[in-house]
Coordinates of C-alpha atoms in Angstrom, one line a residue:
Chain A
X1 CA 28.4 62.5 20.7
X2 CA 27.2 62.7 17.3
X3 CA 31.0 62.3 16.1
X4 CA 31.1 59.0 18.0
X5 CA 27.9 57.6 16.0
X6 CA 28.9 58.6 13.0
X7 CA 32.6 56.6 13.7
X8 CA 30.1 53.6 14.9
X9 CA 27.7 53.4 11.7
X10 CA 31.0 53.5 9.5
X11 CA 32.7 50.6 11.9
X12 CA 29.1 48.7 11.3
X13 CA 28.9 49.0 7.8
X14 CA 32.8 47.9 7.0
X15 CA 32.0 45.0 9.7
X16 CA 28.6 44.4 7.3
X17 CA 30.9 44.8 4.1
X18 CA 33.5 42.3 5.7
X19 CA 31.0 39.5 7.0
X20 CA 29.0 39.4 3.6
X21 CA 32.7 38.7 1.7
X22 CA 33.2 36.5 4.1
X23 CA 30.0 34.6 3.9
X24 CA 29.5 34.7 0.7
X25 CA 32.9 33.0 -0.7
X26 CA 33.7 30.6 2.5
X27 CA 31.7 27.2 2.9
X28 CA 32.1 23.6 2.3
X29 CA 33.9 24.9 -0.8
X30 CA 35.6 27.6 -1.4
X31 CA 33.9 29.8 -4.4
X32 CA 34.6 33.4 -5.8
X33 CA 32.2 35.0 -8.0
X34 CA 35.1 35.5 -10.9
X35 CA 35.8 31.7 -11.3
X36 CA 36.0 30.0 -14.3
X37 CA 34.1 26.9 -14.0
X38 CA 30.4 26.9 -14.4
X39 CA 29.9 25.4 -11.0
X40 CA 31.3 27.5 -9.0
X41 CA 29.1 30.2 -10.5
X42 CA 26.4 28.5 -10.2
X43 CA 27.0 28.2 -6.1
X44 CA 28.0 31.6 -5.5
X45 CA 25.3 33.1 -7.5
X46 CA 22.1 30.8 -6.8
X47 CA 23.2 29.5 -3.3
X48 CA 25.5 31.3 -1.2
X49 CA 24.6 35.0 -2.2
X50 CA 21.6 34.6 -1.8
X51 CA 21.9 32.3 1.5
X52 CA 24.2 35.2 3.0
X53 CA 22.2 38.3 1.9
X54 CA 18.5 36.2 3.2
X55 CA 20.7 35.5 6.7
X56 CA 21.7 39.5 6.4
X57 CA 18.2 41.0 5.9
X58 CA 17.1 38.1 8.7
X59 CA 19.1 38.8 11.3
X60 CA 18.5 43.0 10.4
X61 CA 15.2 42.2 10.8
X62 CA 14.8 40.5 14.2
X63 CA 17.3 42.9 15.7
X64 CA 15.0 45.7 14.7
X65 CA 12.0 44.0 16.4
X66 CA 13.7 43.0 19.1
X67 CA 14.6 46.7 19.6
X68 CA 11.1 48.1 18.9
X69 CA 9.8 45.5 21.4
X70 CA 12.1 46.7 23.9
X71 CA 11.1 50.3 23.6
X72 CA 7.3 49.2 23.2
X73 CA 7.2 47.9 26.5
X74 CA 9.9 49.4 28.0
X75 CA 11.3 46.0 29.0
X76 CA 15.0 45.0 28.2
X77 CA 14.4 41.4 28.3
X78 CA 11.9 41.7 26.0
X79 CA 12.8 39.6 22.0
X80 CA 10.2 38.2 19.7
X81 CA 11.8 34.6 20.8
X82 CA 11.2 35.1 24.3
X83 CA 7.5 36.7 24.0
X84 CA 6.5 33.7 21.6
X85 CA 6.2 36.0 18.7
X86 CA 8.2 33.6 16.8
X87 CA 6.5 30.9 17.9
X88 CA 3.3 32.3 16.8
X89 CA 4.7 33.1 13.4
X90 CA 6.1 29.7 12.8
X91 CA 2.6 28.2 13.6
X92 CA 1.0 30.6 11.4
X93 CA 3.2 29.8 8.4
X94 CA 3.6 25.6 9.1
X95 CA 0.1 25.6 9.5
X96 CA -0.4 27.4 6.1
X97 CA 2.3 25.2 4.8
X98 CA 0.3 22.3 5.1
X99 CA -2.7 23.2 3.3
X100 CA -0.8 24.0 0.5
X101 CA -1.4 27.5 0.6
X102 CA 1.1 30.1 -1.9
X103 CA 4.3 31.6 -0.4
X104 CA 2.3 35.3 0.4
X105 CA -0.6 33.5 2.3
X106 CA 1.7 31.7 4.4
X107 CA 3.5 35.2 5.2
X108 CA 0.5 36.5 5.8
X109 CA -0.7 34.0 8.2
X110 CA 2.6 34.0 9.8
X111 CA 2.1 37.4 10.8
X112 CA -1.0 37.6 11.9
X113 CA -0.3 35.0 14.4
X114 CA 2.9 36.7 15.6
X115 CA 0.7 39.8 16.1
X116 CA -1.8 37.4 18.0
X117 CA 1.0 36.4 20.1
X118 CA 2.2 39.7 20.9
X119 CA -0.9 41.4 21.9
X120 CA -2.3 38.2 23.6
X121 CA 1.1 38.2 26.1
X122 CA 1.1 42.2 26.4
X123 CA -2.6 42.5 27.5
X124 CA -1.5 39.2 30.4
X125 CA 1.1 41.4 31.5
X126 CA -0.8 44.7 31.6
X127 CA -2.0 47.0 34.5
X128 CA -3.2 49.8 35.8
X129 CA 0.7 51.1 36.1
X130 CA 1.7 50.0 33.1
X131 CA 3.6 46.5 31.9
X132 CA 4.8 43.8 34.8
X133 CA 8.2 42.6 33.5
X134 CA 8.2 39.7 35.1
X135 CA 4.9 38.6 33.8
X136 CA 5.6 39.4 30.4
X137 CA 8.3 37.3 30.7
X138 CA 6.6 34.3 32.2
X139 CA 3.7 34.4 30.4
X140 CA 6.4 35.2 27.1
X141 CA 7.9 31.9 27.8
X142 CA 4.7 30.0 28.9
X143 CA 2.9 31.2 25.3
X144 CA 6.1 30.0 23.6
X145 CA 6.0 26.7 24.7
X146 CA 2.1 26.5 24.0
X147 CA 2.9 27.1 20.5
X148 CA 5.8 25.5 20.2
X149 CA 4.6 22.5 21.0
X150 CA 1.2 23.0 18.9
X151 CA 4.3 24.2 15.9
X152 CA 5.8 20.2 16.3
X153 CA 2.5 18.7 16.3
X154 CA 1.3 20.1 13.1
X155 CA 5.0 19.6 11.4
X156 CA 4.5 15.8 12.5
X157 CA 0.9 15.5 11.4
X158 CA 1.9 17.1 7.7
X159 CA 4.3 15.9 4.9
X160 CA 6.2 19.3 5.2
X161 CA 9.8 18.9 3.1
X162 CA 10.5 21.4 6.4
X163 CA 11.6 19.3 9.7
X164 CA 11.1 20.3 12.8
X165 CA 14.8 21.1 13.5
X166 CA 14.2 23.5 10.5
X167 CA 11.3 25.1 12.7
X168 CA 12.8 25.2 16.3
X169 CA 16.5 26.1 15.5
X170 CA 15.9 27.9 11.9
X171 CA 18.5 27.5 8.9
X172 CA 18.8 29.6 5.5
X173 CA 19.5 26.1 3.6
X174 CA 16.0 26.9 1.5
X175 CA 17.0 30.5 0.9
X176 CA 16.3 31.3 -2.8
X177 CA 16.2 34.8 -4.7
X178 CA 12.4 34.8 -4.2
X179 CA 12.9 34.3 -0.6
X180 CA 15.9 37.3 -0.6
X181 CA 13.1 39.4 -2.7
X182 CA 10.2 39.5 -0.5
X183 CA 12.1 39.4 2.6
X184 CA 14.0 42.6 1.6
X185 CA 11.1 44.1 0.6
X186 CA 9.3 43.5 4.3
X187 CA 12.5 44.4 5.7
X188 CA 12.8 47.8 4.1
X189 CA 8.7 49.0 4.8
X190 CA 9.1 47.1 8.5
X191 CA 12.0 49.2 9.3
X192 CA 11.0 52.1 7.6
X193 CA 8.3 52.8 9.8
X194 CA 10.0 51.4 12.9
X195 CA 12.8 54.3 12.1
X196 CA 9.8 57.1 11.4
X197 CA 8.3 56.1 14.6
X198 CA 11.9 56.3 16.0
X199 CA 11.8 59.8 18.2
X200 CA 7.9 59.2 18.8
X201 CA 9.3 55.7 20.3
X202 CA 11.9 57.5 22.4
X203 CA 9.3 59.6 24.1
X204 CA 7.1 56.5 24.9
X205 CA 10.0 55.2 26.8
X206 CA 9.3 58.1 29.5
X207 CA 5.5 56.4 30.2
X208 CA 2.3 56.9 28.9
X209 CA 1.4 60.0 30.9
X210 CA 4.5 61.9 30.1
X211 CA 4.2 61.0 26.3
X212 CA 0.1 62.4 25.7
X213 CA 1.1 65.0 27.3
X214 CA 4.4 65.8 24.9
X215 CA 1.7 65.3 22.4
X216 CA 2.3 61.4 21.2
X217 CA -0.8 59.5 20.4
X218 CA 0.4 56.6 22.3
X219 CA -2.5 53.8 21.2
X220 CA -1.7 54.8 17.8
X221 CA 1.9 54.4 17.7
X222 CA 2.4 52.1 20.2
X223 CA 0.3 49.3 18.0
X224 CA 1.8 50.6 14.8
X225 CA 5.1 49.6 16.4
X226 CA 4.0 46.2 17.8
X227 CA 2.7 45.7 14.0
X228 CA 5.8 46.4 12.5
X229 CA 7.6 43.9 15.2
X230 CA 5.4 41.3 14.7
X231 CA 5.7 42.2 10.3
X232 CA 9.5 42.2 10.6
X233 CA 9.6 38.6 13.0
X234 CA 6.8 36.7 11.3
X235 CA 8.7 37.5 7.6
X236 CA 11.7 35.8 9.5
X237 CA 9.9 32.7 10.6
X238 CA 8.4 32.2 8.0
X239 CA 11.2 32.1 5.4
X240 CA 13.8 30.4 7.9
X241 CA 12.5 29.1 10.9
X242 CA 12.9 30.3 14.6
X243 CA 16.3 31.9 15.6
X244 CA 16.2 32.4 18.9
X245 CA 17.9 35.8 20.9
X246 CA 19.5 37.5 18.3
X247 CA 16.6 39.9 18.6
X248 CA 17.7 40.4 22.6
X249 CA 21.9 40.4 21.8
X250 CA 22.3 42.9 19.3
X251 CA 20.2 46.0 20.4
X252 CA 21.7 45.7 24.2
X253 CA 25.1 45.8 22.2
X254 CA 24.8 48.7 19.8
X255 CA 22.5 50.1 23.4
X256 CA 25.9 50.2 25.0
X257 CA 27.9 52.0 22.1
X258 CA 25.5 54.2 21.2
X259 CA 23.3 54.7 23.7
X260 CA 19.3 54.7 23.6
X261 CA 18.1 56.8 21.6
X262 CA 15.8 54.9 19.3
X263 CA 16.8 57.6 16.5
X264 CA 20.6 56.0 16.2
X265 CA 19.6 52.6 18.2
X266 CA 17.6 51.2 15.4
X267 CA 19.4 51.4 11.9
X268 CA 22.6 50.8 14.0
X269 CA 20.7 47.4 15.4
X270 CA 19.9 46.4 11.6
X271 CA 23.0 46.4 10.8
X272 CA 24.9 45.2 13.4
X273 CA 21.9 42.2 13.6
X274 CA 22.6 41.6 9.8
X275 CA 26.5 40.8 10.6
X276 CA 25.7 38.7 13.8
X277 CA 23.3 36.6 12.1
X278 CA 25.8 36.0 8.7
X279 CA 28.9 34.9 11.1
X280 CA 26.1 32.7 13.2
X281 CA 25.1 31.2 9.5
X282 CA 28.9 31.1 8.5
X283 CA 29.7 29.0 11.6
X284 CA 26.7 26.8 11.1
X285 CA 27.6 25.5 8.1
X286 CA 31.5 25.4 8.9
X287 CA 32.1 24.2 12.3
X288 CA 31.3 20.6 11.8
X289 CA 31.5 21.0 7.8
X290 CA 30.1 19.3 5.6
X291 CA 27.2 18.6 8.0
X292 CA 25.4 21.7 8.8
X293 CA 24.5 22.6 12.6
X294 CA 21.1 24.9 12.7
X295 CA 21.6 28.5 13.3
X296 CA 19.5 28.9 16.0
X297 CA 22.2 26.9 18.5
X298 CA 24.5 28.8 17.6
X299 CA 22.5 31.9 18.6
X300 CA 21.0 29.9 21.2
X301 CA 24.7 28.9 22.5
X302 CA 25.5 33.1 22.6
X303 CA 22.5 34.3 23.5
X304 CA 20.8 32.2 26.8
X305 CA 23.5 33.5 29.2
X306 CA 23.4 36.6 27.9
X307 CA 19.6 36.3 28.6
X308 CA 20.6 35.0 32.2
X309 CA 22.9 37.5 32.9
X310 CA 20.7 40.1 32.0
X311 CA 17.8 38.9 34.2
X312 CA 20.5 38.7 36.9
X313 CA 21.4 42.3 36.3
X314 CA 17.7 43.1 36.0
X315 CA 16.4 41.6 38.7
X316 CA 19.7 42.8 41.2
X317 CA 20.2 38.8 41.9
Chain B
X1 CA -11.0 88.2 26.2
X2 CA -12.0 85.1 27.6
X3 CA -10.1 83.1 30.5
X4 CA -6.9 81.4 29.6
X5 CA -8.7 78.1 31.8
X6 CA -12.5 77.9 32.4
X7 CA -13.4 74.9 34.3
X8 CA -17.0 73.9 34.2
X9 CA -18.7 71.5 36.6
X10 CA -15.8 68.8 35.5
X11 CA -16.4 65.1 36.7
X12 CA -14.2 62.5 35.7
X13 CA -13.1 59.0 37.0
X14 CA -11.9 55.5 35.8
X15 CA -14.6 53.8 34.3
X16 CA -16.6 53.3 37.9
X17 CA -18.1 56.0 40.2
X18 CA -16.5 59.9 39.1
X19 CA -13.2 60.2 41.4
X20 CA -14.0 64.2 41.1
X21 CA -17.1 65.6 40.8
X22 CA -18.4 69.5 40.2
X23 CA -14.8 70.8 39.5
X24 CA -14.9 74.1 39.5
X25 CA -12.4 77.0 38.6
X26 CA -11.0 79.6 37.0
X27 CA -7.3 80.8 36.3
X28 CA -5.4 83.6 34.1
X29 CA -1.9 83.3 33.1
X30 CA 0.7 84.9 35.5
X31 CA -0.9 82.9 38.2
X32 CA 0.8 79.8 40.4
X33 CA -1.9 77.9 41.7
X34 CA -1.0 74.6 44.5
X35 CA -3.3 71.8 44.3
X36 CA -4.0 70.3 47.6
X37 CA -5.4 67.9 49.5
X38 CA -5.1 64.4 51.5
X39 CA -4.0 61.3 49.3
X40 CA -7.0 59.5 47.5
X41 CA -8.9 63.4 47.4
X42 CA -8.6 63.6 43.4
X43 CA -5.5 65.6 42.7
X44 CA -4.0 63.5 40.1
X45 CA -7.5 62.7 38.7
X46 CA -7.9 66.1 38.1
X47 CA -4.4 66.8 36.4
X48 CA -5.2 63.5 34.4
X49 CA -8.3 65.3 33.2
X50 CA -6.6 68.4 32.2
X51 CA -4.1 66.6 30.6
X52 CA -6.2 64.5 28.6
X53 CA -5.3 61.3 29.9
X54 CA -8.7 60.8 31.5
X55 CA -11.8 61.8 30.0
X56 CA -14.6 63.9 31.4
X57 CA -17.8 62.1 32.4
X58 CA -19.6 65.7 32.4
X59 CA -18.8 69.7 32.3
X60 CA -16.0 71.3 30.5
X61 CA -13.0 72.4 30.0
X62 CA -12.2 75.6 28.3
X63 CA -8.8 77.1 27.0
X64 CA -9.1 80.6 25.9
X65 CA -12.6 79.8 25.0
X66 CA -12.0 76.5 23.4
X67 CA -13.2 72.9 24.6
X68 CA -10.5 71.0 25.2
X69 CA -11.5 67.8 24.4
X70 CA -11.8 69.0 21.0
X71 CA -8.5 69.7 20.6
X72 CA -6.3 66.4 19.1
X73 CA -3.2 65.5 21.5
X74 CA -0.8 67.1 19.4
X75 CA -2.6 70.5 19.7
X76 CA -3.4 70.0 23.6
X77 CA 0.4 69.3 24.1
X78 CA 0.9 72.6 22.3
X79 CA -0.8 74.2 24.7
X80 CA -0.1 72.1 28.2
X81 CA 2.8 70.7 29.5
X82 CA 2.9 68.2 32.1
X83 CA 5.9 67.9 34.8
X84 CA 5.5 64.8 36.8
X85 CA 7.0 63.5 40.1
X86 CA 10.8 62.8 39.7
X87 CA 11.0 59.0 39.1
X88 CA 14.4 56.7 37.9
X89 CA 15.0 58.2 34.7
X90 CA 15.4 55.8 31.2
X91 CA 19.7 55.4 31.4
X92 CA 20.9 56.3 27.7
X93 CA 19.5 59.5 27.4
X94 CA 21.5 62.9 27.5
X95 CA 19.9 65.4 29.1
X96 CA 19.5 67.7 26.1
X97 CA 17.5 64.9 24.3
X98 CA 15.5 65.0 27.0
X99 CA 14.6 68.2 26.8
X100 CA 14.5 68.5 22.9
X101 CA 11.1 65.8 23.2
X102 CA 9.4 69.0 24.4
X103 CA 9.8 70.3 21.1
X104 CA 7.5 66.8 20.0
X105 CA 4.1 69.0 19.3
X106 CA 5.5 71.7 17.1
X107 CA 6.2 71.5 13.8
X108 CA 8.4 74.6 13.5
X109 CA 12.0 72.9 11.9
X110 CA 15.1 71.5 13.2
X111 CA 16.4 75.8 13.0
X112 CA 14.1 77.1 15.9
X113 CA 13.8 73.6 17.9
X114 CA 17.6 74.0 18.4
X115 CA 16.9 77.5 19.8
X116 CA 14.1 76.7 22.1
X117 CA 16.3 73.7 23.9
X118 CA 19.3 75.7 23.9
X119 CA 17.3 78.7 25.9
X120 CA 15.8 76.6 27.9
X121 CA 19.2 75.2 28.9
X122 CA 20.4 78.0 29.3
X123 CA 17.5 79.5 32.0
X124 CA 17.8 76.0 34.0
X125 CA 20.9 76.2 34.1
X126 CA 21.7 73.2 32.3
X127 CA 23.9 73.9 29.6
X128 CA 27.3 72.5 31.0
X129 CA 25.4 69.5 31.7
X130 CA 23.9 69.0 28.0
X131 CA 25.7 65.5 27.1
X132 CA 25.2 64.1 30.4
X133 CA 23.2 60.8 31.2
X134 CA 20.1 61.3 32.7
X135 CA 20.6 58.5 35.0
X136 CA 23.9 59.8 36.3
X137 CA 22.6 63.2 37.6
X138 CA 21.0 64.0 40.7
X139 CA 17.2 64.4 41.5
X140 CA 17.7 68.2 41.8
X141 CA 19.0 68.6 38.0
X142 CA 16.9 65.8 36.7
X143 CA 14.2 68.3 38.2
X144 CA 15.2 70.7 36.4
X145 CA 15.7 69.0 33.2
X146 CA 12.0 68.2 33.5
X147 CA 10.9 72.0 33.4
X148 CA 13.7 72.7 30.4
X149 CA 11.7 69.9 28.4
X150 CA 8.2 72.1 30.1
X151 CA 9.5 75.4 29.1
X152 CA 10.8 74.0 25.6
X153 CA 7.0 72.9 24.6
X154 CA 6.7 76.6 24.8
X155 CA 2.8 75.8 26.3
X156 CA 0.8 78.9 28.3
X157 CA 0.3 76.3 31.0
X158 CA 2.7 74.3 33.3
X159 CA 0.8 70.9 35.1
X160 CA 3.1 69.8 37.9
X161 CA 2.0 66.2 39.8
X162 CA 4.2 66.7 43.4
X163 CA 7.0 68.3 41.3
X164 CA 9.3 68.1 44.7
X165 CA 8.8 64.9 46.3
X166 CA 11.6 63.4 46.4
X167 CA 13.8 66.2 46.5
X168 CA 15.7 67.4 49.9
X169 CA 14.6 70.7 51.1
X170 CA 17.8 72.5 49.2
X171 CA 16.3 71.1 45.8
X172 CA 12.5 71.9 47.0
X173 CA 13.1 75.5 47.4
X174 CA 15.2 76.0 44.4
X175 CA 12.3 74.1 41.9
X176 CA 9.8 76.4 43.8
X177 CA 11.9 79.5 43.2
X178 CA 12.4 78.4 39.4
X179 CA 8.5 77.7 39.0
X180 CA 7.8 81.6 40.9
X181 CA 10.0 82.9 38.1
X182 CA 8.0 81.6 35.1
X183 CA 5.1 82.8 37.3
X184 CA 4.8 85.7 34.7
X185 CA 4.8 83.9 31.7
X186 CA 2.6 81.3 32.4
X187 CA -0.1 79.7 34.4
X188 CA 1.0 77.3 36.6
X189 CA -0.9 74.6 38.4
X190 CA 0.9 72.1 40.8
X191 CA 0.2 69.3 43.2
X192 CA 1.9 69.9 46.1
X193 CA 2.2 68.5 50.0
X194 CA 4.9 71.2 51.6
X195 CA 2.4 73.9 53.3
X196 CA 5.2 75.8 54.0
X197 CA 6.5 76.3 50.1
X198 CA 3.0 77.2 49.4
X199 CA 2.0 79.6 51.7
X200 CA 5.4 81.1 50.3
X201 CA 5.6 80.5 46.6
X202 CA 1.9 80.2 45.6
X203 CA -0.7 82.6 44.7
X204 CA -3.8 81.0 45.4
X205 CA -4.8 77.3 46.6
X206 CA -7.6 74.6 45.6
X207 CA -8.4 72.7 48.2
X208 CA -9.8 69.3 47.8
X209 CA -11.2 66.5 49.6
X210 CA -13.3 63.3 48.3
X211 CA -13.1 64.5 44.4
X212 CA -14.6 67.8 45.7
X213 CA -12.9 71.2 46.0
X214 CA -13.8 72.6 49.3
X215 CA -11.7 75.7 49.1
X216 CA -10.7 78.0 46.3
X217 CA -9.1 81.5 47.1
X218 CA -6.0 83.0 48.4
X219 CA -3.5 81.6 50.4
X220 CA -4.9 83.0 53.8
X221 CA -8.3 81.4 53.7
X222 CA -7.6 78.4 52.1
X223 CA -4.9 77.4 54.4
X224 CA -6.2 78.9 57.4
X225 CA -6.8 76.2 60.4
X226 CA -10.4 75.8 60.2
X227 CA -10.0 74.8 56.5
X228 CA -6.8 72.4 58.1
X229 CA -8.3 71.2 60.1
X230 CA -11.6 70.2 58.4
X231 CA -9.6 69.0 55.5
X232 CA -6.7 66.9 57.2
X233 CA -8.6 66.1 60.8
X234 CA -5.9 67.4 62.4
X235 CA -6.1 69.9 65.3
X236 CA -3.8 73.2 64.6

């Protein structure tokens, strides 16, 4: 068993290795990092490293929440997408975007209203045995239109350079090196924690009862973890939009490789999450080349029937 | 020495009217004590209580002289372990993963946590069935997977909320005949329906009705058909 993760974290970093080449020298044009000329430099450098390594650390980063979300309350269908966490976090940050505010207020804002989100649609769903599914689905998806449509009003009603295709269906065409810099840093204390938290997650899994009394203190970790989900999808938003189900795909996946244990589940969902989400960029800005589709319909193309299919599975349709 | 548990007048409920009042007992290691009782009469309000899940509205209760609700969750888990009713397991885990989240409360080293799950394996039998999923083995085994994780904690006392439920009668016994082994080692204190598996298995009974215990003693009396009768309304 522990032979078998070990072969799956080296597949998942040559994969990572192999997308980031990938990404990194294929586009509209064709670049490599030892050309001559000073523009190719200049794009490989200042525009497609640091577009491939911000859609890396993005896509690490939702698959890691959507994976703590999952274990948090013990729901499968559970995503930041799907609960309106993103949502949230896009509202936060175009609403801070529009007063003007600087770069780490609007992260800031971003995630407090991703935590709003995420605690307002857990307590809906709560009872006295423990989270519904079905309503934190519903009220999930009922939240996430709320603030989605709030999210186009205040994009229309501000002179935000950001449309509201960049909002809804996210794109890494602003990624800079400032944008790579405080999204790696997020990234690393967000899944930091998430992977410290890790075996105390696996035991919350069991229910609340059977984790006091193996000696977890269950308010205290569970909302550490639901801070760190809503941390690692508010930085996400805010720096690239909403990207919709990548946060739902990727942790099922590695789920079925490596099994559940949160201990293996979560680095292996960063990194499998960074690859998805650099082939989802790559084909968003080749498939109709030179015009750029948004990222999020790619992953919106992948992940829906997954979603569908899972409910079925779920719900023994 | 003082008792290893010292229960003191304990009330406790959910926010509303106490679900058990004036609780009552006391119990030594070495003992295996059956918690009975018709449904709604306060047996799982009371293991919530000892297991810290539920607070107490008034009275006490002592370990080896100590309050308990002084103790943080980490300590408590030290010294109680909880083995509830056998529900779908989460798919993904292998049983011996299972079984090492006993070793959650004690900060001892990866050396002698790999020595407490491998003995408890080993006693449950469970050893050829360490890399298994939990979801692909039968109640019986997941039973007994649940008093591995138990005996792993390494805690003086065992909680068990109607450990055999759902097992057939083949499973029943053999959990009951596991549980009479520890017996020695431990104090164990279980909710449990099968009148039968009591009177054969258990030392001595609390009997409770309305959040009150209305017998306390040895197996005799406390299941005898007066107490039945008064207890159940049924006519032995």
């Amino acid at each position: 068993m522990r032979h078998k993760s070990l072969y799956v974290y080296i597949w998942l970093i040559l994969l990572l290795a192999a997308v980031l080449a990938a990404g990194s020298l294929v586009g509209v044009v064709i670049v490599s990092p030892f050309d001559a000329t000073k523009t190719s430099e200049l794009i490989f450098w200042e525009i497609r490293l640091p577009r491939v390594l911000l859609a890396a650390i993005v896509g690490a980063m939702l698959s890691v929440s959507g994976a703590v979300l999952q274990g948090v309350l013990r729901n499968s269908l559970s995503d930041p997408y799907i609960l309106g966490v993103s949502a949230g976090g896009a509202l936060g940050a175009a609403v801070s975007m529009s007063f003007g505010l600087p770069l780490y207020a609007v992260c800031s804002l971003s995630f407090l209203a991703a935590l709003a989100a995420v605690i307002l649609v857990y307590s809906f769903s709560r009872s006295s045995s423990g989270v519904r599914p079905e309503v934190l689905v519903l009220a999930g998806v009922a939240l996430s239109s709320l603030l989605g449509a709030a999210l186009v009003a205040v994009i229309l009603s501000s002179d935000s350079i950001q449309s509201v295709y960049f909002w809804l269906f996210g794109s890494f065409a602003f990624a800079s090196p400032v944008f790579v810099k405080i999204a790696a840093v997020t990234a690393a204390i967000g899944i930091s924690v998430a992977v410290f938290l890790s075996k105390q997650l696996n035991i919350l899994l069991l229910g609340e009862e059977e984790a006091i009394s193996l000696g977890v203190n269950v308010k205290f970790v569970r909302m550490m973890l639901l801070f760190v989900a809503s941390l690692l999808s508010a930085a996400s938003v805010a720096m690239c939009g909403i990207i919709g189900f990548v946060g739902l795909i990727v942790p099922h996946a590695v789920r079925l490789i490596i099994g559940a244990n949160n201990i293996l589940l979560i680095p292996a969902s960063g990194l499998l999450g960074a690859s998805f989400m650099v082939t989802a960029d790559l084909l968003s800005r080749t498939l109709i080349s030179p015009a750029e589709l948004p990222v999020g319909i790619i992953t919106a193309f992948i992940g829906a029937p997954f979603f569908i299919w899972l409910l079925r599975r779920k719900t023994n349709v | 020495m003082s008792e290893l548990l010292k229960i003191e007048k304990l009330c406790a409920g959910y926010g509303g009217p106490d679900v058990i009042n004036d609780v009552t007992m006391r119990a030594e290691k070495g003992e295996f004590i059956a918690l009975m009782g018709p449904n709604g009469s306060g047996k799982t309000t009371f293991l919530r209580a000892l297991l810290g899940i539920l607070k107490a509205t008034s009275g006490s209760i002592l370990m080896s002289g100590e309050r308990l609700d002084k103790v943080n969750p980490k300590e408590r888990a030290k010294r109680i372990s909880f083995i509830p009713q056998v529900s779908s397991p989460v798919p993904g885990f292998s049983v011996e993963e299972i079984v090492a989240m006993g070793r959650n409360p004690h900060d001892t080293g990866p050396t002698k946590d790999r020595a407490a799950v491998e003995s408890s394996l080993d006693r449950l039998n469970l050893t050829a069935l360490k890399d298994a999923d939990i979801s692909r083995i039968s109640g019986g085994e997941y039973q007994r997977v649940l008093i591995a994780r138990a005996l792993a904690q390494g805690t003086d006392i065992m909680l068990l909320d109607e450990p055999t439920a759902h097992l057939d009668i083949k499973y029943r016994v053999a959990t009951m005949r596991i549980l009479g082994s520890l017996r020695s080692e431990k104090l164990i204190i279980g909710v449990f329906h099968d009148i039968g598996l009591v009177k054969e298995f258990a030392d001595r009974v609390v009997m409770m009705k309305n959040g009150r215990v209305i017998a306390y003693g040895n197996v005799e009396e406390t299941l005898s058909d007066k107490v039945l009768n008064n207890v159940f309304d049924i006519i032995f």
